[in-house]
Structure formats: C-alpha cells, structure tokens
CSV table of C-alpha atoms in Angstrom, one decimal:
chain,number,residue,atom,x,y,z
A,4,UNK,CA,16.8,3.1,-126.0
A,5,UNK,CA,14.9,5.7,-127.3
A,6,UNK,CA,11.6,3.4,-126.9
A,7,UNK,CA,12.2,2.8,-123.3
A,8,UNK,CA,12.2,6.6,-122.9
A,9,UNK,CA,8.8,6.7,-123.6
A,10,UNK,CA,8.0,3.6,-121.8
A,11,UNK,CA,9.7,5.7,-118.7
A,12,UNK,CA,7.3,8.6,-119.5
A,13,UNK,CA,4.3,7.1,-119.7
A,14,UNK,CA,4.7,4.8,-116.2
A,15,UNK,CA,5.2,8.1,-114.8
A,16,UNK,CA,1.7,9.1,-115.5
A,17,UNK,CA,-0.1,5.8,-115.8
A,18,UNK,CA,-2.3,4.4,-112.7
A,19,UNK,CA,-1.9,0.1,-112.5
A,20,UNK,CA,-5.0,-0.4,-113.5
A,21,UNK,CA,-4.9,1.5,-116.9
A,22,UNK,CA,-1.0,0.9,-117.9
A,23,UNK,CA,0.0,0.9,-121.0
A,24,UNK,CA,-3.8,0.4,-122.0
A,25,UNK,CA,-3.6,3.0,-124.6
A,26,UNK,CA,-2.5,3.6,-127.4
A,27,UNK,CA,0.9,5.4,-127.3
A,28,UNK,CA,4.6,6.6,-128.7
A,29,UNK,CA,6.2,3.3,-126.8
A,30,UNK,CA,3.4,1.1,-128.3
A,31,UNK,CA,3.9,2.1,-131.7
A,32,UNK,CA,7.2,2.0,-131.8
A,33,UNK,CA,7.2,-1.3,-130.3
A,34,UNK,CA,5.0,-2.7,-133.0
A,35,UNK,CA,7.0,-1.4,-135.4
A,36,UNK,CA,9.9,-3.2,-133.8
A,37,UNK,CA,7.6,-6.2,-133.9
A,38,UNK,CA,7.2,-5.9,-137.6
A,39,UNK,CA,10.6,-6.0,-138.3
A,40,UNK,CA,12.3,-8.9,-136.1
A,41,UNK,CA,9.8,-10.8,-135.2
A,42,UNK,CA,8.2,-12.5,-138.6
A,43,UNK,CA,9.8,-15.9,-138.2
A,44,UNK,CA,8.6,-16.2,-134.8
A,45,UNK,CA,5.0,-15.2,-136.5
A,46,UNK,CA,4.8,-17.7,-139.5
A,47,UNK,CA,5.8,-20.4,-137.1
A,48,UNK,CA,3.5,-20.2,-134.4
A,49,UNK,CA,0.2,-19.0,-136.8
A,50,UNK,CA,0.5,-19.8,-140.3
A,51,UNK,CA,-0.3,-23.7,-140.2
A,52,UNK,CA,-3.2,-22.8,-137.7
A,53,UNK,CA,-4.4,-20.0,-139.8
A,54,UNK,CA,-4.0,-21.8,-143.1
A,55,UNK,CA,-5.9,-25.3,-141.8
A,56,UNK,CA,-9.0,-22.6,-140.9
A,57,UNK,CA,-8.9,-21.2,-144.4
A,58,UNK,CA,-9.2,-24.6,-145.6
A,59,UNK,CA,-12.3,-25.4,-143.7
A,60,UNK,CA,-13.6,-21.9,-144.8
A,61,UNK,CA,-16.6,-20.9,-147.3
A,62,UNK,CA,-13.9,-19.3,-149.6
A,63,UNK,CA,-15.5,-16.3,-149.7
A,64,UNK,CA,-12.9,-13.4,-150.5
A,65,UNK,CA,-13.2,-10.4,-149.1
A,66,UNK,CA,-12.0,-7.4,-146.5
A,67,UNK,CA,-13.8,-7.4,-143.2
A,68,UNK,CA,-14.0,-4.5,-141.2
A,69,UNK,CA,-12.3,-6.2,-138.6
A,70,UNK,CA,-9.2,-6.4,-140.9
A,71,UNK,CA,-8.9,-2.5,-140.3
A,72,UNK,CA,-7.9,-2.5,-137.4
A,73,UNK,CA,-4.6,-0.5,-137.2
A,74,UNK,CA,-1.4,-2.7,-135.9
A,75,UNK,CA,-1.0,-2.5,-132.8
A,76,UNK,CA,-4.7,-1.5,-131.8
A,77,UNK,CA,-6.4,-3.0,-128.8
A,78,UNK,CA,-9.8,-3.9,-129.5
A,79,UNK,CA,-12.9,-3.0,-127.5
A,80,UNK,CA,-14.2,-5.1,-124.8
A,81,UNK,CA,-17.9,-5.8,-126.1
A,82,UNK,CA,-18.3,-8.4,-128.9
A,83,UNK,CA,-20.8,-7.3,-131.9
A,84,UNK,CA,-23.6,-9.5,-133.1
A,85,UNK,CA,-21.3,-11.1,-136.0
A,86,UNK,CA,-18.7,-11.9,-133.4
A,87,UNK,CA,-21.4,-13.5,-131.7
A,88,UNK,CA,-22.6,-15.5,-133.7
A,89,UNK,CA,-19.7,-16.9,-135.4
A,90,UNK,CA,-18.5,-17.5,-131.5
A,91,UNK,CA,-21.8,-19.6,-130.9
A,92,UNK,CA,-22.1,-22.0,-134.4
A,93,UNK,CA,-18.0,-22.5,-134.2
A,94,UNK,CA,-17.5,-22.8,-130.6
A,95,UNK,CA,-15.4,-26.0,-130.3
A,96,UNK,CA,-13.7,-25.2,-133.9
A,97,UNK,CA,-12.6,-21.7,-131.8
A,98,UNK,CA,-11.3,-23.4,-128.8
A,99,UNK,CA,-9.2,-26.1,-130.7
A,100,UNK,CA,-8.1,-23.2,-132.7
A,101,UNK,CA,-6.6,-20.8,-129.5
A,102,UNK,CA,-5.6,-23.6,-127.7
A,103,UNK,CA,-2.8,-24.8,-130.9
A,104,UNK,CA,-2.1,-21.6,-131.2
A,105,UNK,CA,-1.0,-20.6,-127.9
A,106,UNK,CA,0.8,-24.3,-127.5
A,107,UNK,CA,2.5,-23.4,-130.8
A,108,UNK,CA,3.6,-19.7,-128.9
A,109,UNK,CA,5.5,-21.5,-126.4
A,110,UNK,CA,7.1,-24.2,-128.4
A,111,UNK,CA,8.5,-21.7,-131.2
A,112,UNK,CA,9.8,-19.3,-128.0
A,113,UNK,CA,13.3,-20.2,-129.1
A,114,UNK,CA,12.7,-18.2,-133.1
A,115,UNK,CA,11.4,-15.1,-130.9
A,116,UNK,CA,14.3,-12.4,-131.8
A,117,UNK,CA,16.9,-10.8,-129.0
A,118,UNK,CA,15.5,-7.5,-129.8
A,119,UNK,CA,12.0,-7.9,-128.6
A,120,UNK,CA,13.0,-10.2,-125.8
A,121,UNK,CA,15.4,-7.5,-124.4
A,122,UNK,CA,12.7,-4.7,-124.9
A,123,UNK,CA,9.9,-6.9,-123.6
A,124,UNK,CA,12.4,-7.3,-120.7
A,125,UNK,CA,13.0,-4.1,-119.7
A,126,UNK,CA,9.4,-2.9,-120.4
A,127,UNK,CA,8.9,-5.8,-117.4
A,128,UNK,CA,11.4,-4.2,-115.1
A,129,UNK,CA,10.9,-0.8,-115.5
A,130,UNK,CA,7.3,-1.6,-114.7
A,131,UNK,CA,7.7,-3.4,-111.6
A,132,UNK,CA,9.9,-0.7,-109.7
A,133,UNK,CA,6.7,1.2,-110.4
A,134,UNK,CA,4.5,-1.4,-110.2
A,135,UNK,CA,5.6,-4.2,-108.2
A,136,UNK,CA,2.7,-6.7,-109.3
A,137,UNK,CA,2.3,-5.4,-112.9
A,138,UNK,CA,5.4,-6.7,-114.3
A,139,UNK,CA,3.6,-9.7,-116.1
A,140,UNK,CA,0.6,-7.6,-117.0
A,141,UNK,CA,3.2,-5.2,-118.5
A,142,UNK,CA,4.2,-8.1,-120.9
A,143,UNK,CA,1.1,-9.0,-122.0
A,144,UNK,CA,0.5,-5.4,-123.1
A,145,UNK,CA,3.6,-5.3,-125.6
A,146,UNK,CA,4.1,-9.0,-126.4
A,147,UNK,CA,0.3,-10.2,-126.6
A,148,UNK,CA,-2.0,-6.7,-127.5
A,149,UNK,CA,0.8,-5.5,-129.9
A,150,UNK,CA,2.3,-8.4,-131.6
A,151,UNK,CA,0.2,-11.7,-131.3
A,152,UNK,CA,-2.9,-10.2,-131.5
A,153,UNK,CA,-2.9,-7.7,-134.4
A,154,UNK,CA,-1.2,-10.8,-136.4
A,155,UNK,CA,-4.2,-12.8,-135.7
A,156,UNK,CA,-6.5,-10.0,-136.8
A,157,UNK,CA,-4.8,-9.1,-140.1
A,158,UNK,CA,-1.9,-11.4,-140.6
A,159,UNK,CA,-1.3,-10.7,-144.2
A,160,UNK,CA,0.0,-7.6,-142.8
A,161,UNK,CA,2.4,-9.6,-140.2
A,162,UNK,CA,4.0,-11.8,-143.0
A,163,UNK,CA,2.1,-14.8,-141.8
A,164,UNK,CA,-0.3,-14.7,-145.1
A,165,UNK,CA,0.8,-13.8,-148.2
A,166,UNK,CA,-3.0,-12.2,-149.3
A,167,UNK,CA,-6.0,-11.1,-147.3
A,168,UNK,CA,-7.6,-14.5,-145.2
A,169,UNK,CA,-11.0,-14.7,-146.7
A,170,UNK,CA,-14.5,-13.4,-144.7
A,171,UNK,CA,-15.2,-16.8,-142.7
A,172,UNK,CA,-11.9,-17.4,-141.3
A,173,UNK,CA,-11.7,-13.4,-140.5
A,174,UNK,CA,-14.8,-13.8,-138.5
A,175,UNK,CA,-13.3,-17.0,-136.8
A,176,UNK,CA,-10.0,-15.0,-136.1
A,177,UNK,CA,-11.7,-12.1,-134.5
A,178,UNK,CA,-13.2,-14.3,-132.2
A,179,UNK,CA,-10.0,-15.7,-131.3
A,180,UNK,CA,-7.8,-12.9,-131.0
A,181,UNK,CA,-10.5,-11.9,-128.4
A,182,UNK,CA,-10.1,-15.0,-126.0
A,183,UNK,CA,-6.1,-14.3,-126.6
A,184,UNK,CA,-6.2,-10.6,-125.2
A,185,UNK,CA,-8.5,-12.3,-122.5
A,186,UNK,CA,-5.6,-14.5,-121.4
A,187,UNK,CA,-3.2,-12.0,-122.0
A,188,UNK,CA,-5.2,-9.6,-119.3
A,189,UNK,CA,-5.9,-12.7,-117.1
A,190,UNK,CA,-9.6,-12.1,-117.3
A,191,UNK,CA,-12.3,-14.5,-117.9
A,192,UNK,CA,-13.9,-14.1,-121.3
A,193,UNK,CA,-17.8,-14.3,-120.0
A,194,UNK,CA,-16.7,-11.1,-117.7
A,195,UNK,CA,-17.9,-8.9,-120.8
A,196,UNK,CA,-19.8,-11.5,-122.7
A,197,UNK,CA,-21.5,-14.0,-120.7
A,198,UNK,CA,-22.2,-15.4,-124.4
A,199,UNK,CA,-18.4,-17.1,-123.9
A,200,UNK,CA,-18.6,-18.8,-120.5
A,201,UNK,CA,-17.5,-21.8,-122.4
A,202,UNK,CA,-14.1,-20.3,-122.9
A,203,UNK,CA,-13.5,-19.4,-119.3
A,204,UNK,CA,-12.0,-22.6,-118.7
A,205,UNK,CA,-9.2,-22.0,-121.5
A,206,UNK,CA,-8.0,-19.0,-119.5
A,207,UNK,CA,-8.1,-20.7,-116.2
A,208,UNK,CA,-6.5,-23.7,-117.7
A,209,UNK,CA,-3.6,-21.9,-119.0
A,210,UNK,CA,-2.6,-18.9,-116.4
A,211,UNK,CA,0.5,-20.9,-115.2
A,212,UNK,CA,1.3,-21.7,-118.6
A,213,UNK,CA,1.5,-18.1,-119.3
A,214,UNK,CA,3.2,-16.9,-116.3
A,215,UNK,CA,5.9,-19.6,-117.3
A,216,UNK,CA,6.0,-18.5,-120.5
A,217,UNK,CA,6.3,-14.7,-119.3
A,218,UNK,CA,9.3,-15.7,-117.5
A,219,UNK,CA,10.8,-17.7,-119.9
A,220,UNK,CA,10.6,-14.8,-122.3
A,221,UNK,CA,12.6,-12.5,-120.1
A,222,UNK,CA,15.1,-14.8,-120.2
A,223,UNK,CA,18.4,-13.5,-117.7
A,224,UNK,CA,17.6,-10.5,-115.1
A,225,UNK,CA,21.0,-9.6,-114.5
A,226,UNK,CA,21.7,-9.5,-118.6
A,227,UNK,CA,19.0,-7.1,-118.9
A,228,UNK,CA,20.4,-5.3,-116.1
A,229,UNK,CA,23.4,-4.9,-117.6
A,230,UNK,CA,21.8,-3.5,-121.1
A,231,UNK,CA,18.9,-0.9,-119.1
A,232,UNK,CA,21.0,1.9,-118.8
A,233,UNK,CA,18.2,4.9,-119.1
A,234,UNK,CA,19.1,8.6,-118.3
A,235,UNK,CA,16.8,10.1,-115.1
A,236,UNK,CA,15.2,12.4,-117.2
C-alpha cells in the first residue's frame, strides 16, 4: 500500500498529459517490485527472442552506453545517429523482432505475478477517477516504461540474460525498446523520427491488441476493489 500512496500523491499534482511521465517515488518502487516478482514472466516472453538476435549478431562484446540506462528510466523521444542507422540496415530484422516479442507478452500473461497485476490494477483505477480516459495510458507507464522496456534495454539486469548482450544486438534492442514505448504511449513512431514511418503500421496494427491485453491484465474490478483500501490523506 505504501506504493499506492505515492501513486495518490503524485495524480494529485500531475496534468493528463504529463502523468506519471517522470521519474518518481511510485515508479521506483514499482520497478523494484518488478524485479522481484516478475522474472519468470520476463525470461518467457524475451529470452528466446533476445537469444536468436545474439545469434545472428557480430559477437562483438562490449557495454554500450545505452546499457546505462538506470531501471526504470524512460528514454528520450529523439533517436541518435547510431540508433539510426541500425533502424535503417535492420529494418525488417526489427520489426520481426517487436512483433514476437509483443505476441510472446500476451501469450505468457498467465506467468505475470498477482503482485504486479493487483498494483498495475489499482495504479489503473486510481487513475481513472482522476482521469477518466487515462486509465490505459496509466498502465502503459508502470507495466510497459518500467518493466518491459528497461528489460529490453539491459536484460542481464532483469534476469532474462545471464551476461551483458553483446554491442550489435544492444544497438538492435535500443531500437526496439523505442517502437515498444511507442505502442505503449499509442503514438506513431515517425511522430519524432520520420526516419521510422515503416514502423507506424506495427502500432496501428496492434492498438486493439494492447487495449485487450490492458484489460486482461487487470483481470477482476470488483477484486481490486475489494483490496484498494487507501487512507484520504
């Protein structure tokens, strides 16, 4: 409970358009939640994916900067030249890639643990007697920007690798983390990077898919109901 106090606190001062955008108390601690329960549901749903990449890989070992990113970090919206690049000479190896990946989400939703299902369920209520149409956006914050994503980014630190992916596959990962937090906001990837109009059709392909999946993840209203008992102040 003592998460969805600060989730409380921070709806009180967020607008819609920048909730639960930055990094905060209830973010953290929700990624830490993450890291605890929810490493089954994790090797599952990315570790085939990411080891079949590694295979097709140059093998090159080492630590990109984009593996720094802290857990549960949002990246920025504007893609570097490097990003760039690997997004234009792997473009269809990229979209194969996201597309298993998120299939793979929603088949394994069964191995995703109570705990972040009931938090990511309350986060989703809480929001929308704020909110009304932010509930699913609300989701996509906790569930996509500080769980799925920062695996995909660095998932030797998520339990999905056991050592550092190498350089190539990194690169490749980046990219694809990118088009996830894409369908996570519901925004079309060539909004930011025109570079990536190819990928548009991923996110339009799949909004239903998500919203079905948001819904599924929520699982019972009226058990969640039951469980949200927060104090006023």
């Amino acid at each position: 409970q003592m998460l969805m106090k600060f989730v409380t606190l921070e709806l009180q001062e967020a607008s819609e358009s920048t909730i639960f955008r930055r990094t905060s108390i209830s973010t953290q601690m929700f990624s830490t939640l993450a890291r605890l329960v929810g490493t089954e549901y994790l090797w599952s749903s990315l570790a085939e994916s990411i080891h079949e990449l590694s295979l097709s890989s140059d093998g090159v070992k080492e630590e990109p900067r984009t593996l720094a990113l802290p857990s549960g970090s949002i990246q920025g919206d504007d893609m570097d030249e490097i990003e760039l690049a690997t997004l234009q000479q792997h473009n269809y190896q990229i979209l194969s890639l996201v597309t298993k990946i998120f299939a793979d989400l929603r088949k394994n939703k069964s191995l995703i643990s109570t705990g972040i299902r009931t938090i990511i369920s309350q986060i989703r209520m809480q929001t929308e007697a704020k909110f009304p149409n932010a509930g699913r956006k609300s989701v996509g914050a906790f569930f996509f920007l500080r769980y799925i994503v920062p695996a995909i980014v660095a998932p030797h630190l998520w339990g999905v690798t056991q050592d550092p992916v190498d350089s190539s596959t990194a690169k490749k990962l980046v990219v694809v983390s990118r088009i996830m937090q894409n369908l996570a906001n519901e925004t079309l990837p060539s909004a930011k990077t025109p570079e990536m109009q190819k990928l548009d059709q991923f996110v339009n392909d799949n909004r239903e898919n998500l919203h079905r999946f948001y819904d599924e993840l929520q699982g019972n209203r009226s058990e969640t109901v039951r469980q949200l008992k927060l104090p006023e102040n």
